[in-house]
Amino acid sequence: MRAKITYLVTAAVLVFYFVLVGSRGVMLIQSGTVLTVTFGVAVLILPVIGLWFLWKNTQFVRRANALAAELDAEGGLPVDELRRTPGGRIDRDSADEVFTKRKAETEASPDDWRCWFRLAVAYHDARDTPRARRAMQRAIALHDGKPAGA
């Protein structure tokens, strides 16, 4: 729940920032000189890109959470079998062991979104966020019936 609240607060702050920047862009355009209009248009592009990025990430999180809920209902969520350090961090060797199992499972069933979901969790536990995100995107695509490369 804390992660959801943090995400919502961060998204709200970003939207406020985008509105603030957008209003500055409009003010620059209203000045009417060639230079200020050019800068105003450039400034307006930034909030548009930011809103698009925020929207895409929000959609990704919602879809990943929906997969997690479906997998939980099936009883297929990965069990936390990771050893932890005294400080609570995941032991690297333990994460590597679990990752090896998840990778083999995924290689055996490359068209099963459940395997890709569990692989994404293993990548995340191994602190490989880019690959975790790609694996989760693959799980979402497979769940939605899209081609494996989508």
Coordinates of N, CA and C in Angstrom, one line a residue:
M1 N 0.8 -1.2 0.0 CA 0.0 0.0 0.0 C 0.9 1.3 0.0
R2 N 2.0 1.2 0.7 CA 2.9 2.3 0.8 C 3.4 2.7 -0.6
A3 N 3.7 1.7 -1.4 CA 4.3 1.9 -2.7 C 3.2 2.6 -3.6
K4 N 1.9 2.2 -3.5 CA 0.9 2.9 -4.2 C 0.7 4.3 -3.9
I5 N 0.8 4.6 -2.6 CA 0.7 6.0 -2.1 C 1.9 6.8 -2.6
T6 N 3.1 6.3 -2.5 CA 4.3 6.9 -3.0 C 4.1 7.2 -4.5
Y7 N 3.7 6.2 -5.3 CA 3.5 6.4 -6.7 C 2.5 7.5 -7.0
L8 N 1.4 7.5 -6.3 CA 0.3 8.5 -6.5 C 0.8 9.9 -6.2
V9 N 1.5 10.0 -5.1 CA 2.1 11.4 -4.7 C 3.1 11.8 -5.8
T10 N 4.0 10.9 -6.2 CA 5.0 11.3 -7.2 C 4.3 11.7 -8.5
A11 N 3.3 11.0 -8.9 CA 2.5 11.3 -10.1 C 1.8 12.6 -10.0
A12 N 1.3 12.9 -8.9 CA 0.6 14.2 -8.7 C 1.6 15.4 -8.7
V13 N 2.8 15.2 -8.1 CA 3.8 16.2 -8.2 C 4.3 16.4 -9.6
L14 N 4.4 15.3 -10.3 CA 4.8 15.5 -11.8 C 3.8 16.2 -12.6
V15 N 2.5 15.9 -12.4 CA 1.5 16.6 -13.1 C 1.4 18.0 -12.8
F16 N 1.6 18.4 -11.5 CA 1.7 19.8 -11.1 C 2.9 20.5 -11.8
Y17 N 4.0 19.8 -11.8 CA 5.2 20.3 -12.5 C 4.9 20.5 -14.0
F18 N 4.3 19.6 -14.6 CA 4.0 19.7 -16.1 C 3.0 20.8 -16.3
V19 N 2.1 21.1 -15.5 CA 1.1 22.2 -15.6 C 1.9 23.5 -15.5
L20 N 2.8 23.6 -14.5 CA 3.6 24.8 -14.2 C 4.5 25.1 -15.4
V21 N 5.2 24.1 -15.9 CA 6.1 24.2 -17.1 C 5.2 24.6 -18.3
G22 N 4.1 24.0 -18.5 CA 3.2 24.3 -19.6 C 2.8 25.7 -19.6
S23 N 2.4 26.2 -18.4 CA 2.0 27.6 -18.4 C 3.1 28.6 -18.7
R24 N 4.3 28.2 -18.3 CA 5.5 29.1 -18.7 C 5.7 29.0 -20.2
G25 N 5.5 27.9 -20.8 CA 5.6 27.8 -22.3 C 4.5 28.7 -23.0
V26 N 3.3 28.6 -22.5 CA 2.2 29.5 -23.0 C 2.6 30.9 -22.9
M27 N 3.1 31.3 -21.7 CA 3.5 32.7 -21.5 C 4.6 33.1 -22.5
L28 N 5.5 32.3 -22.7 CA 6.6 32.6 -23.7 C 6.0 32.8 -25.1
I29 N 5.1 31.9 -25.5 CA 4.4 32.0 -26.8 C 3.6 33.3 -26.9
Q30 N 3.0 33.7 -25.8 CA 2.2 34.9 -25.8 C 3.0 36.2 -26.0
S31 N 4.3 36.1 -25.6 CA 5.2 37.3 -25.8 C 5.3 37.7 -27.2
G32 N 5.2 36.8 -28.1 CA 5.1 37.1 -29.5 C 6.4 37.3 -30.3
T33 N 7.5 37.3 -29.7 CA 8.7 37.4 -30.5 C 9.1 36.1 -31.1
V34 N 9.9 36.0 -32.1 CA 10.3 34.8 -32.7 C 11.1 33.9 -31.7
L35 N 12.0 34.5 -30.9 CA 12.8 33.8 -30.0 C 11.9 33.2 -28.9
T36 N 11.0 34.0 -28.3 CA 10.2 33.5 -27.2 C 9.1 32.5 -27.7
V37 N 8.6 32.6 -28.9 CA 7.7 31.6 -29.4 C 8.4 30.3 -29.6
T38 N 9.6 30.4 -30.1 CA 10.4 29.1 -30.3 C 10.7 28.5 -29.0
F39 N 11.1 29.2 -28.0 CA 11.4 28.7 -26.7 C 10.1 28.1 -26.1
G40 N 9.0 28.9 -26.3 CA 7.7 28.4 -25.7 C 7.3 27.1 -26.3
V41 N 7.4 26.9 -27.6 CA 7.1 25.6 -28.2 C 8.0 24.5 -27.7
A42 N 9.3 24.8 -27.5 CA 10.2 23.8 -27.0 C 9.8 23.5 -25.6
V43 N 9.4 24.5 -24.8 CA 9.1 24.2 -23.4 C 7.8 23.4 -23.3
L44 N 6.9 23.6 -24.2 CA 5.6 22.8 -24.2 C 5.8 21.4 -24.6
I45 N 6.9 21.1 -25.3 CA 7.1 19.7 -25.7 C 7.5 18.9 -24.5
L46 N 8.2 19.5 -23.5 CA 8.7 18.7 -22.4 C 7.5 18.1 -21.5
P47 N 6.5 18.9 -21.2 CA 5.4 18.3 -20.5 C 4.6 17.2 -21.3
V48 N 4.5 17.4 -22.6 CA 3.9 16.4 -23.4 C 4.6 15.1 -23.3
I49 N 5.9 15.1 -23.4 CA 6.7 13.9 -23.3 C 6.6 13.3 -21.9
G50 N 6.7 14.2 -20.9 CA 6.5 13.7 -19.5 C 5.2 13.1 -19.2
L51 N 4.1 13.6 -19.7 CA 2.8 13.0 -19.5 C 2.7 11.7 -20.3
W52 N 3.2 11.6 -21.5 CA 3.2 10.4 -22.2 C 4.0 9.3 -21.4
F53 N 5.2 9.6 -20.9 CA 6.0 8.7 -20.1 C 5.2 8.3 -18.9
L54 N 4.6 9.2 -18.2 CA 3.9 8.9 -16.9 C 2.7 8.0 -17.3
W55 N 2.0 8.2 -18.4 CA 0.9 7.4 -18.8 C 1.3 6.0 -19.1
K56 N 2.4 5.8 -19.9 CA 2.9 4.5 -20.2 C 3.3 3.7 -19.0
N57 N 4.0 4.4 -18.1 CA 4.4 3.7 -16.9 C 3.2 3.3 -16.0
T58 N 2.2 4.2 -15.9 CA 1.1 3.8 -15.1 C 0.3 2.7 -15.7
Q59 N 0.2 2.6 -17.0 CA -0.4 1.5 -17.7 C 0.4 0.2 -17.4
F60 N 1.7 0.3 -17.5 CA 2.5 -0.9 -17.3 C 2.3 -1.4 -15.8
V61 N 2.3 -0.5 -14.9 CA 2.1 -0.9 -13.5 C 0.7 -1.6 -13.3
R62 N -0.3 -1.0 -13.8 CA -1.6 -1.5 -13.7 C -1.7 -2.9 -14.3
R63 N -1.2 -3.1 -15.5 CA -1.2 -4.4 -16.1 C -0.4 -5.4 -15.4
A64 N 0.7 -5.0 -14.9 CA 1.6 -6.0 -14.1 C 0.8 -6.4 -12.8
N65 N 0.2 -5.4 -12.2 CA -0.5 -5.7 -11.0 C -1.7 -6.6 -11.2
A66 N -2.4 -6.4 -12.4 CA -3.5 -7.3 -12.8 C -3.0 -8.8 -13.0
L67 N -1.8 -8.9 -13.6 CA -1.2 -10.2 -13.8 C -0.9 -10.9 -12.4
A68 N -0.4 -10.1 -11.5 CA 0.0 -10.6 -10.2 C -1.3 -11.0 -9.5
A69 N -2.4 -10.3 -9.6 CA -3.6 -10.7 -8.9 C -4.2 -12.0 -9.5
E70 N -4.1 -12.1 -10.9 CA -4.6 -13.3 -11.5 C -3.7 -14.5 -11.1
L71 N -2.4 -14.3 -11.1 CA -1.5 -15.4 -10.7 C -1.7 -15.8 -9.2
D72 N -2.0 -14.8 -8.4 CA -2.2 -15.0 -7.0 C -3.5 -15.8 -6.8
A73 N -4.5 -15.5 -7.6 CA -5.8 -16.2 -7.5 C -5.6 -17.7 -7.9
E74 N -4.7 -17.9 -8.8 CA -4.4 -19.3 -9.3 C -3.4 -20.0 -8.3
G75 N -2.9 -19.3 -7.4 CA -1.9 -19.9 -6.5 C -0.5 -20.1 -7.1
G76 N -0.2 -19.2 -8.1 CA 1.0 -19.4 -8.9 C 2.1 -18.3 -8.7
L77 N 1.9 -17.5 -7.7 CA 2.9 -16.5 -7.4 C 4.1 -17.2 -6.9
P78 N 5.3 -16.6 -7.2 CA 6.5 -17.3 -6.8 C 6.7 -17.1 -5.2
V79 N 7.1 -18.2 -4.6 CA 7.3 -18.2 -3.2 C 8.6 -17.5 -2.9
D80 N 8.6 -16.7 -1.8 CA 9.9 -16.1 -1.4 C 10.8 -17.1 -0.7
E81 N 11.7 -17.6 -1.5 CA 12.7 -18.6 -0.9 C 14.1 -18.0 -0.9
L82 N 14.2 -16.7 -0.8 CA 15.5 -16.0 -0.9 C 16.0 -15.8 0.5
R83 N 17.3 -16.1 0.7 CA 18.0 -15.8 1.9 C 18.3 -14.3 2.0
R84 N 18.3 -13.8 3.2 CA 18.5 -12.3 3.3 C 19.7 -12.1 4.2
T85 N 20.3 -10.9 4.0 CA 21.5 -10.5 4.9 C 20.9 -10.0 6.2
P86 N 21.7 -9.9 7.3 CA 21.2 -9.4 8.5 C 20.5 -8.0 8.4
G87 N 20.9 -7.2 7.4 CA 20.2 -5.9 7.1 C 18.9 -6.0 6.4
G88 N 18.6 -7.2 5.9 CA 17.3 -7.4 5.2 C 17.4 -7.5 3.7
R89 N 18.6 -7.2 3.2 CA 18.8 -7.3 1.7 C 18.9 -8.7 1.2
I90 N 18.5 -8.9 0.0 CA 18.5 -10.2 -0.6 C 19.9 -10.6 -0.9
D91 N 20.2 -11.9 -0.5 CA 21.6 -12.4 -0.7 C 21.8 -12.7 -2.2
R92 N 22.8 -12.2 -2.7 CA 23.1 -12.3 -4.2 C 23.1 -13.7 -4.7
D93 N 23.8 -14.6 -4.0 CA 23.9 -16.0 -4.4 C 22.5 -16.6 -4.4
S94 N 21.7 -16.3 -3.4 CA 20.4 -16.9 -3.3 C 19.5 -16.4 -4.5
A95 N 19.7 -15.1 -4.8 CA 18.9 -14.6 -6.0 C 19.4 -15.2 -7.3
D96 N 20.7 -15.5 -7.4 CA 21.2 -16.1 -8.6 C 20.6 -17.6 -8.7
E97 N 20.5 -18.3 -7.6 CA 20.0 -19.6 -7.6 C 18.5 -19.7 -8.1
V98 N 17.7 -18.8 -7.5 CA 16.3 -18.7 -7.9 C 16.2 -18.3 -9.3
F99 N 17.0 -17.3 -9.8 CA 17.0 -16.9 -11.2 C 17.3 -18.0 -12.1
T100 N 18.3 -18.8 -11.8 CA 18.6 -20.0 -12.6 C 17.4 -20.9 -12.8
K101 N 16.7 -21.2 -11.7 CA 15.5 -22.0 -11.8 C 14.4 -21.4 -12.6
R102 N 14.2 -20.1 -12.4 CA 13.1 -19.4 -13.2 C 13.5 -19.3 -14.7
K103 N 14.7 -19.1 -15.0 CA 15.2 -19.1 -16.4 C 14.9 -20.4 -17.1
A104 N 15.3 -21.5 -16.4 CA 15.1 -22.8 -16.9 C 13.6 -23.1 -17.1
E105 N 12.8 -22.7 -16.2 CA 11.3 -22.8 -16.3 C 10.8 -22.1 -17.5
T106 N 11.3 -20.9 -17.7 CA 10.8 -20.1 -18.9 C 11.3 -20.7 -20.2
E107 N 12.5 -21.2 -20.2 CA 13.0 -21.8 -21.4 C 12.2 -23.0 -21.8
A108 N 11.7 -23.7 -20.8 CA 10.9 -24.9 -21.0 C 9.5 -24.6 -21.5
S109 N 9.0 -23.4 -21.1 CA 7.7 -23.0 -21.5 C 7.7 -21.5 -22.0
P110 N 8.3 -21.3 -23.1 CA 8.5 -19.9 -23.6 C 7.2 -19.1 -23.9
D111 N 6.1 -19.8 -24.1 CA 4.9 -19.1 -24.4 C 3.9 -19.0 -23.2
D112 N 4.4 -19.3 -22.0 CA 3.6 -19.2 -20.8 C 3.9 -17.9 -20.1
W113 N 2.9 -17.0 -20.0 CA 3.1 -15.7 -19.4 C 3.4 -15.9 -17.9
R114 N 2.9 -16.9 -17.3 CA 3.2 -17.1 -15.9 C 4.7 -17.3 -15.6
C115 N 5.4 -18.1 -16.5 CA 6.8 -18.3 -16.4 C 7.5 -16.9 -16.6
W116 N 7.1 -16.1 -17.6 CA 7.7 -14.8 -17.8 C 7.5 -13.9 -16.6
F117 N 6.3 -14.0 -16.0 CA 6.1 -13.2 -14.8 C 7.1 -13.5 -13.7
R118 N 7.2 -14.8 -13.4 CA 8.1 -15.3 -12.4 C 9.5 -15.0 -12.7
L119 N 9.9 -15.0 -14.0 CA 11.3 -14.6 -14.4 C 11.5 -13.1 -14.1
A120 N 10.5 -12.3 -14.4 CA 10.6 -10.9 -14.2 C 10.8 -10.6 -12.7
V121 N 10.1 -11.4 -11.8 CA 10.4 -11.2 -10.4 C 11.8 -11.6 -10.0
A122 N 12.3 -12.7 -10.6 CA 13.6 -13.1 -10.3 C 14.7 -12.1 -10.8
Y123 N 14.4 -11.5 -12.0 CA 15.3 -10.5 -12.5 C 15.3 -9.3 -11.5
H124 N 14.1 -8.9 -11.0 CA 14.0 -7.8 -10.1 C 14.8 -8.1 -8.8
D125 N 14.6 -9.4 -8.3 CA 15.3 -9.8 -7.1 C 16.8 -9.8 -7.2
A126 N 17.3 -10.0 -8.5 CA 18.7 -10.0 -8.8 C 19.2 -8.6 -9.1
R127 N 18.3 -7.6 -9.0 CA 18.6 -6.2 -9.2 C 19.0 -5.9 -10.6
D128 N 18.3 -6.6 -11.6 CA 18.5 -6.3 -13.0 C 17.1 -5.7 -13.5
T129 N 16.9 -4.5 -13.2 CA 15.6 -3.8 -13.5 C 15.3 -3.8 -15.0
P130 N 16.2 -3.4 -15.9 CA 15.9 -3.4 -17.3 C 15.4 -4.7 -17.8
R131 N 16.0 -5.8 -17.5 CA 15.6 -7.1 -17.9 C 14.3 -7.6 -17.2
A132 N 14.1 -7.1 -16.0 CA 12.9 -7.4 -15.3 C 11.7 -6.8 -16.0
R133 N 11.9 -5.5 -16.4 CA 10.8 -4.8 -17.1 C 10.5 -5.5 -18.5
R134 N 11.6 -5.9 -19.2 CA 11.4 -6.5 -20.5 C 10.6 -7.9 -20.3
A135 N 11.0 -8.6 -19.3 CA 10.4 -9.9 -19.0 C 8.9 -9.7 -18.7
M136 N 8.6 -8.6 -17.9 CA 7.2 -8.4 -17.5 C 6.4 -7.9 -18.7
Q137 N 7.0 -7.1 -19.6 CA 6.4 -6.7 -20.8 C 6.1 -7.9 -21.7
R138 N 7.0 -8.9 -21.7 CA 6.7 -10.1 -22.5 C 5.6 -10.9 -21.8
A139 N 5.5 -11.0 -20.5 CA 4.4 -11.6 -19.8 C 3.1 -11.0 -20.1
I140 N 3.1 -9.7 -20.1 CA 1.8 -8.9 -20.5 C 1.4 -9.2 -21.9
A141 N 2.4 -9.2 -22.8 CA 2.0 -9.4 -24.2 C 1.5 -10.8 -24.4
L142 N 2.1 -11.8 -23.8 CA 1.7 -13.2 -23.9 C 0.3 -13.4 -23.3
H143 N 0.1 -12.7 -22.2 CA -1.2 -12.8 -21.5 C -2.3 -12.2 -22.4
D144 N -2.0 -11.1 -23.1 CA -3.0 -10.4 -24.0 C -3.1 -11.1 -25.3
G145 N -2.3 -12.2 -25.6 CA -2.4 -12.9 -26.8 C -1.7 -12.3 -28.0
K146 N -0.8 -11.4 -27.7 CA 0.0 -10.7 -28.7 C 1.2 -11.6 -29.1
P147 N 1.8 -11.4 -30.3 CA 2.9 -12.2 -30.7 C 4.0 -12.1 -29.6
A148 N 4.8 -13.2 -29.5 CA 5.9 -13.2 -28.5 C 6.9 -12.1 -28.6
G149 N 7.1 -11.5 -29.8 CA 8.0 -10.4 -29.9 C 7.4 -9.1 -29.6
A150 N 6.2 -9.0 -29.3 CA 5.5 -7.7 -29.1 C 5.9 -7.0 -27.8

